[in-house]
XYZ file of N, CA and C in Angstrom:
507
model
N 125.253 126.035 104.610
C 125.891 125.734 103.357
C 124.893 125.887 102.234
N 125.186 126.699 101.336
C 124.291 126.893 100.202
C 124.500 125.774 99.198
N 123.422 125.322 98.627
C 123.455 124.271 97.623
C 123.516 124.943 96.259
N 124.367 124.432 95.373
C 124.522 125.068 94.069
C 123.293 124.893 93.190
N 122.399 123.946 93.526
C 121.227 123.700 92.714
C 119.992 124.439 93.193
N 120.159 125.544 93.930
C 118.993 126.270 94.437
C 118.716 127.488 93.575
N 117.471 127.896 93.589
C 117.066 129.034 92.771
C 117.486 130.349 93.421
N 117.366 131.417 92.651
C 117.707 132.750 93.153
C 116.801 133.139 94.324
N 115.512 132.787 94.248
C 114.561 133.075 95.327
C 114.966 132.347 96.608
N 115.351 131.078 96.496
C 115.777 130.312 97.659
C 117.059 130.894 98.251
N 117.967 131.365 97.386
C 119.210 131.971 97.863
C 118.904 133.269 98.627
N 117.948 134.065 98.128
C 117.542 135.293 98.824
C 116.895 134.965 100.168
N 116.047 133.908 100.203
C 115.426 133.481 101.461
C 116.479 133.078 102.478
N 117.504 132.384 102.014
C 118.559 131.937 102.918
C 119.342 133.120 103.464
N 119.610 134.099 102.625
C 120.344 135.279 103.070
C 119.518 136.121 104.039
N 118.185 136.127 103.872
C 117.334 136.911 104.758
C 116.986 136.170 106.045
N 117.369 134.895 106.161
C 117.085 134.130 107.369
C 115.775 133.363 107.304
N 115.097 133.336 106.149
C 113.853 132.598 106.003
C 114.086 131.167 105.522
N 115.324 130.827 105.228
C 115.655 129.503 104.730
C 117.031 129.122 105.251
N 117.235 127.819 105.375
C 118.525 127.332 105.851
C 118.747 125.945 105.274
N 119.951 125.670 104.781
C 120.234 124.353 104.220
C 121.601 123.868 104.687
N 121.761 122.544 104.703
C 123.020 121.927 105.105
C 123.047 120.499 104.583
N 124.203 119.866 104.730
C 124.367 118.469 104.349
C 124.789 117.682 105.569
N 124.310 116.433 105.654
C 124.690 115.541 106.751
C 124.483 114.103 106.295
N 125.170 113.188 106.956
C 124.955 111.778 106.646
C 123.645 111.326 107.273
N 123.011 110.322 106.657
C 121.713 109.864 107.144
C 121.808 109.225 108.525
N 122.954 108.651 108.858
C 123.180 108.140 110.210
C 124.651 108.316 110.525
N 124.942 108.660 111.749
C 126.322 108.934 112.126
C 127.139 107.680 112.301
N 128.445 107.824 112.220
C 129.360 106.709 112.453
C 129.775 106.743 113.910
N 129.773 105.574 114.535
C 130.130 105.482 115.937
C 131.045 104.286 116.127
N 132.160 104.498 116.839
C 133.101 103.408 117.066
C 132.488 102.295 117.911
N 131.442 102.582 118.676
C 130.767 101.579 119.488
C 130.051 100.535 118.659
N 129.904 100.758 117.354
C 129.211 99.805 116.490
C 129.944 98.476 116.431
N 131.262 98.488 116.592
C 132.017 97.231 116.585
C 131.620 96.381 117.786
N 131.419 97.015 118.923
C 130.964 96.293 120.110
C 129.570 95.730 119.916
N 128.721 96.449 119.200
C 127.364 95.966 118.929
C 127.420 94.745 118.018
N 128.297 94.755 117.029
C 128.420 93.602 116.140
C 128.904 92.375 116.912
N 129.847 92.581 117.813
C 130.334 91.481 118.646
C 129.221 90.940 119.537
N 128.416 91.829 120.105
C 127.294 91.400 120.946
C 126.281 90.604 120.137
N 126.044 90.999 118.899
C 125.109 90.264 118.038
C 125.667 88.875 117.732
N 126.956 88.773 117.463
C 127.563 87.464 117.200
C 127.416 86.555 118.417
N 127.750 87.063 119.595
C 127.653 86.265 120.818
C 126.206 85.854 121.067
N 125.282 86.800 120.933
C 123.863 86.487 121.129
C 123.352 85.475 120.125
N 123.763 85.614 118.873
C 123.320 84.685 117.831
C 123.840 83.282 118.094
N 125.077 83.163 118.537
C 125.638 81.843 118.844
C 124.892 81.206 120.017
N 124.635 81.969 121.048
C 123.900 81.445 122.211
C 122.506 80.980 121.801
N 121.787 81.815 121.049
C 120.445 81.432 120.610
C 120.477 80.262 119.632
N 121.530 80.161 118.815
C 121.659 79.035 117.885
C 121.828 77.726 118.647
N 122.642 77.741 119.687
C 122.823 76.543 120.516
C 121.494 76.152 121.168
N 120.777 77.111 121.698
C 119.471 76.838 122.309
C 118.501 76.274 121.271
N 118.510 76.835 120.061
C 117.619 76.360 118.998
C 117.941 74.916 118.615
N 119.227 74.574 118.537
C 119.619 73.200 118.194
C 119.232 72.244 119.323
N 119.462 72.627 120.561
C 119.102 71.783 121.703
C 117.600 71.516 121.720
N 116.808 72.528 121.430
C 115.351 72.371 121.434
C 114.813 71.852 120.097
N 115.695 71.585 119.152
C 115.330 71.109 117.813
C 114.338 72.047 117.121
N 114.543 73.326 117.335
C 113.716 74.353 116.716
C 114.489 74.896 115.507
N 114.447 74.152 114.410
C 115.250 74.496 113.240
C 114.696 75.691 112.472
N 113.396 75.908 112.565
C 112.822 77.095 111.937
C 113.401 78.363 112.575
N 113.509 78.387 113.905
C 114.109 79.528 114.590
C 115.580 79.658 114.214
N 116.276 78.544 114.067
C 117.684 78.577 113.685
C 117.865 79.209 112.304
N 117.008 78.829 111.352
C 117.074 79.420 110.008
C 116.785 80.918 110.082
N 115.749 81.293 110.851
C 115.430 82.711 111.029
C 116.608 83.463 111.645
N 117.239 82.871 112.639
C 118.366 83.501 113.327
C 119.540 83.720 112.374
N 119.857 82.722 111.580
C 120.960 82.853 110.625
C 120.643 83.937 109.595
N 119.425 83.907 109.052
C 119.026 84.901 108.053
C 119.061 86.320 108.633
N 118.502 86.513 109.821
C 118.467 87.860 110.408
C 119.862 88.351 110.782
N 120.752 87.461 111.212
C 122.123 87.861 111.536
C 122.875 88.306 110.293
N 122.712 87.553 109.205
C 123.357 87.939 107.940
C 122.826 89.290 107.469
N 121.530 89.464 107.546
C 120.921 90.732 107.139
C 121.436 91.898 107.996
N 121.557 91.685 109.300
C 122.082 92.714 110.196
C 123.486 93.140 109.777
N 124.363 92.169 109.505
C 125.733 92.499 109.147
C 125.836 93.169 107.781
N 125.042 92.731 106.829
C 125.071 93.348 105.506
C 124.623 94.803 105.594
N 123.523 95.047 106.315
C 123.006 96.414 106.415
C 123.878 97.312 107.290
N 124.525 96.750 108.302
C 125.358 97.590 109.171
C 126.679 97.970 108.511
N 127.118 97.224 107.518
C 128.355 97.548 106.801
C 128.141 98.597 105.716
N 126.882 98.794 105.317
C 126.568 99.745 104.254
C 126.937 101.168 104.694
N 127.555 101.927 103.820
C 127.947 103.291 104.179
C 126.741 104.232 104.109
N 126.796 105.259 104.909
C 125.714 106.240 104.965
C 125.756 107.164 103.753
N 124.566 107.561 103.293
C 124.479 108.536 102.210
C 124.556 109.938 102.800
N 125.099 110.871 102.028
C 125.091 112.277 102.406
C 123.842 112.896 101.793
N 122.996 113.477 102.645
C 121.736 114.065 102.196
C 121.769 115.579 102.331
N 121.030 116.253 101.469
C 120.831 117.700 101.579
C 119.564 117.947 102.377
N 119.634 118.839 103.339
C 118.479 119.217 104.148
C 118.207 120.698 103.930
N 116.936 121.074 103.870
C 116.555 122.474 103.696
C 115.319 122.762 104.542
N 115.400 123.851 105.289
C 114.260 124.358 106.053
C 113.930 125.719 105.461
N 112.665 125.902 105.026
C 112.264 127.204 104.495
C 110.836 127.513 104.944
N 110.252 128.533 104.408
C 108.921 128.955 104.809
C 107.815 127.980 104.452
N 108.060 127.090 103.510
C 107.041 126.122 103.083
C 107.087 124.829 103.884
N 108.290 124.407 104.285
C 108.422 123.152 105.007
C 109.866 122.690 105.069
N 110.018 121.388 105.211
C 111.330 120.789 105.387
C 111.569 119.790 104.264
N 112.706 119.918 103.589
C 113.069 119.016 102.507
C 114.246 118.164 102.947
N 114.114 116.851 102.707
C 115.175 115.902 103.040
C 115.555 115.181 101.759
N 116.822 115.299 101.385
C 117.267 114.659 100.156
C 116.639 115.316 98.939
N 116.480 114.525 97.895
C 115.949 115.056 96.639
C 114.442 114.929 96.513
N 113.821 114.021 97.284
C 112.417 113.752 97.014
C 111.511 113.647 98.235
N 111.961 114.043 99.404
C 111.111 113.994 100.598
C 110.843 115.422 101.065
N 109.564 115.784 101.133
C 109.172 117.115 101.586
C 108.064 116.975 102.628
N 108.186 117.723 103.722
C 107.169 117.733 104.779
C 106.687 119.163 104.991
N 105.371 119.379 104.896
C 104.785 120.676 105.248
C 104.796 120.829 106.764
N 104.788 122.062 107.221
C 104.792 122.317 108.662
C 103.501 121.862 109.344
N 102.401 121.756 108.601
C 101.130 121.432 109.235
C 101.062 120.006 109.783
N 102.028 119.128 109.459
C 102.018 117.777 110.026
C 102.785 117.697 111.342
N 103.412 118.809 111.749
C 104.232 118.821 112.964
C 103.551 119.600 114.081
N 103.763 119.129 115.321
C 103.290 119.841 116.515
C 104.325 120.856 116.990
N 105.592 120.527 116.833
C 106.657 121.402 117.295
C 108.003 120.738 117.060
N 109.050 121.336 117.622
C 110.392 120.799 117.430
C 111.230 120.996 118.679
N 112.320 120.266 118.724
C 113.295 120.374 119.794
C 114.661 120.074 119.185
N 115.712 120.433 119.888
C 117.068 120.123 119.434
C 117.797 119.426 120.574
N 118.632 118.453 120.217
C 119.423 117.775 121.250
C 120.767 117.369 120.681
N 121.786 117.463 121.517
C 123.111 117.014 121.119
C 123.175 115.522 121.367
N 123.492 114.762 120.322
C 123.472 113.314 120.465
C 124.869 112.694 120.461
N 125.734 113.118 119.608
C 127.097 112.607 119.551
C 128.057 113.788 119.455
N 129.301 113.505 119.631
C 130.320 114.542 119.615
C 130.300 115.326 118.305
N 129.930 116.612 118.384
C 129.896 117.471 117.211
C 128.656 117.343 116.355
N 127.798 116.388 116.675
C 126.592 116.163 115.895
C 125.374 116.300 116.808
N 124.398 117.019 116.333
C 123.155 117.188 117.072
C 122.002 116.707 116.211
N 120.794 116.807 116.761
C 119.602 116.427 116.025
C 118.541 117.499 116.195
N 117.850 117.792 115.120
C 116.613 118.553 115.194
C 115.522 117.483 115.252
N 114.729 117.502 116.305
C 113.688 116.495 116.481
C 112.340 117.172 116.274
N 111.629 116.728 115.248
C 110.324 117.283 114.913
C 109.252 116.296 115.361
N 108.275 116.779 116.136
C 107.198 115.907 116.612
C 106.026 116.011 115.652
N 105.679 114.849 115.078
C 104.562 114.782 114.140
C 103.246 114.619 114.892
N 102.141 114.938 114.234
C 100.804 114.819 114.814
C 100.262 113.413 114.589
N 100.973 112.425 115.116
C 100.519 111.037 115.023
C 101.090 110.256 116.190
N 100.473 109.119 116.470
C 100.866 108.320 117.634
C 101.996 107.345 117.325
N 101.971 106.722 116.154
C 103.000 105.754 115.796
C 104.155 106.485 115.121
N 105.356 106.274 115.634
C 106.565 106.918 115.115
C 106.396 108.442 115.014
N 106.187 109.104 116.151
C 105.880 110.529 116.103
C 107.087 111.452 115.862
N 108.306 110.949 115.996
C 109.462 111.831 115.918
C 110.249 111.646 114.622
N 110.556 112.761 113.992
C 111.424 112.792 112.827
C 112.728 113.428 113.283
N 113.805 112.678 113.183
C 115.112 113.151 113.637
C 115.951 113.544 112.427
N 116.468 114.763 112.457
C 117.282 115.269 111.365
C 118.663 115.600 111.921
N 119.719 114.956 111.401
C 121.073 115.245 111.893
C 121.546 116.620 111.437
N 122.289 117.268 112.316
C 122.828 118.594 112.006
C 124.066 118.819 112.863
N 125.033 119.545 112.330
C 126.218 119.877 113.119
C 125.818 120.801 114.263
N 126.431 120.610 115.414
C 126.086 121.388 116.593
C 126.234 122.885 116.354
N 127.217 123.280 115.568
C 127.447 124.705 115.292
C 126.311 125.336 114.478
N 125.511 124.522 113.791
C 124.445 125.042 112.932
C 123.062 125.022 113.588
N 122.960 124.466 114.774
C 121.648 124.286 115.414
C 120.940 125.619 115.634
N 121.640 126.632 116.100
C 121.021 127.932 116.410
C 120.339 128.530 115.186
N 121.012 128.494 114.052
C 120.431 129.070 112.832
C 119.193 128.278 112.398
N 119.258 126.951 112.479
C 118.097 126.125 112.120
C 116.932 126.398 113.072
N 117.226 126.542 114.358
C 116.175 126.857 115.330
C 115.524 128.203 115.022
N 116.327 129.187 114.647
C 115.781 130.508 114.326
C 114.781 130.439 113.168
N 115.090 129.634 112.157
C 114.180 129.492 111.019
C 112.930 128.715 111.433
N 113.110 127.639 112.189
C 111.973 126.812 112.600
C 111.028 127.535 113.555
N 111.580 128.400 114.416
C 110.749 129.118 115.391
C 109.714 130.023 114.724
N 109.954 130.388 113.487
C 108.994 131.225 112.763
C 107.740 130.435 112.387
N 107.828 129.099 112.364
C 106.706 128.268 111.923
C 106.217 127.270 112.973
N 107.098 126.841 113.880
C 106.743 125.805 114.848
C 107.150 126.216 116.258
N 106.377 125.780 117.271
C 106.779 126.067 118.648
C 107.881 125.100 119.110
N 108.688 125.553 120.047
C 109.691 124.691 120.668
C 108.968 123.856 121.718
N 109.180 122.548 121.678
C 108.541 121.663 122.648
C 109.615 120.917 123.429
N 109.324 120.541 124.674
C 110.319 119.767 125.426
C 110.419 118.343 124.880
N 111.598 117.790 124.909
C 111.816 116.426 124.444
C 112.519 115.652 125.549
N 111.918 114.541 125.955
C 112.530 113.687 126.965
C 113.325 112.599 126.264
N 114.576 112.452 126.657
C 115.446 111.447 126.060
C 114.948 110.067 126.479
N 114.744 109.193 125.493
C 114.245 107.848 125.770
C 115.405 106.859 125.911
N 115.079 105.664 126.367
C 116.078 104.608 126.478
C 116.672 104.286 125.110
N 115.851 104.305 124.061
C 116.347 104.032 122.713
C 117.337 105.101 122.251
N 117.125 106.346 122.655
C 118.074 107.410 122.308
C 119.430 107.145 122.963
N 119.404 106.755 124.223
C 120.641 106.472 124.952
C 121.353 105.282 124.319
N 120.606 104.219 124.014
C 121.212 103.048 123.374
C 121.796 103.388 122.014
N 121.100 104.228 121.251
C 121.601 104.633 119.947
C 122.904 105.421 120.084
N 122.984 106.278 121.095
C 124.209 107.051 121.314
C 125.364 106.147 121.723
N 125.088 105.116 122.522
C 126.129 104.232 123.015
C 126.554 103.243 121.941
N 125.579 102.575 121.323
C 125.861 101.520 120.363
C 126.136 102.109 118.979
N 125.279 103.020 118.531
C 125.490 103.706 117.278
C 125.232 102.889 116.030
N 124.412 101.864 116.126
C 124.124 101.049 114.942
C 122.970 101.623 114.180
């Protein structure tokens, strides 16, 4: 999808296959999120009873505050972001840009129905993966552009990936 706010040079890059852009929500919607909210309510009630029995009121206050925060943030709607991959790097939204030199490689994986992820491995130990949502139909074109700058690396699905796919919070 071409963005109307791109320059003529960027439009030429996109037509020649040196650039690719699309829009996606920052996090996908999953019907399993209702089950996660119910699990949080049940867990919070159980821990609240334990906190009252043990007279640990500081934990009770923390539990109430964190539960409220969880529900407020989980109800917030996702923003639609513009993504662009070109010869210089990767742009996310209006103000986030990553040069290719901070990445070791990339992989693609299908995570939810019709939605996939481009997973970029950064050259750092803490939080090494940058996940970018993309429609499954667009993955091939994004891979073609990325292969010109980064190697394809294997990605092992973690327990957190599976939980995210199931729960979707």
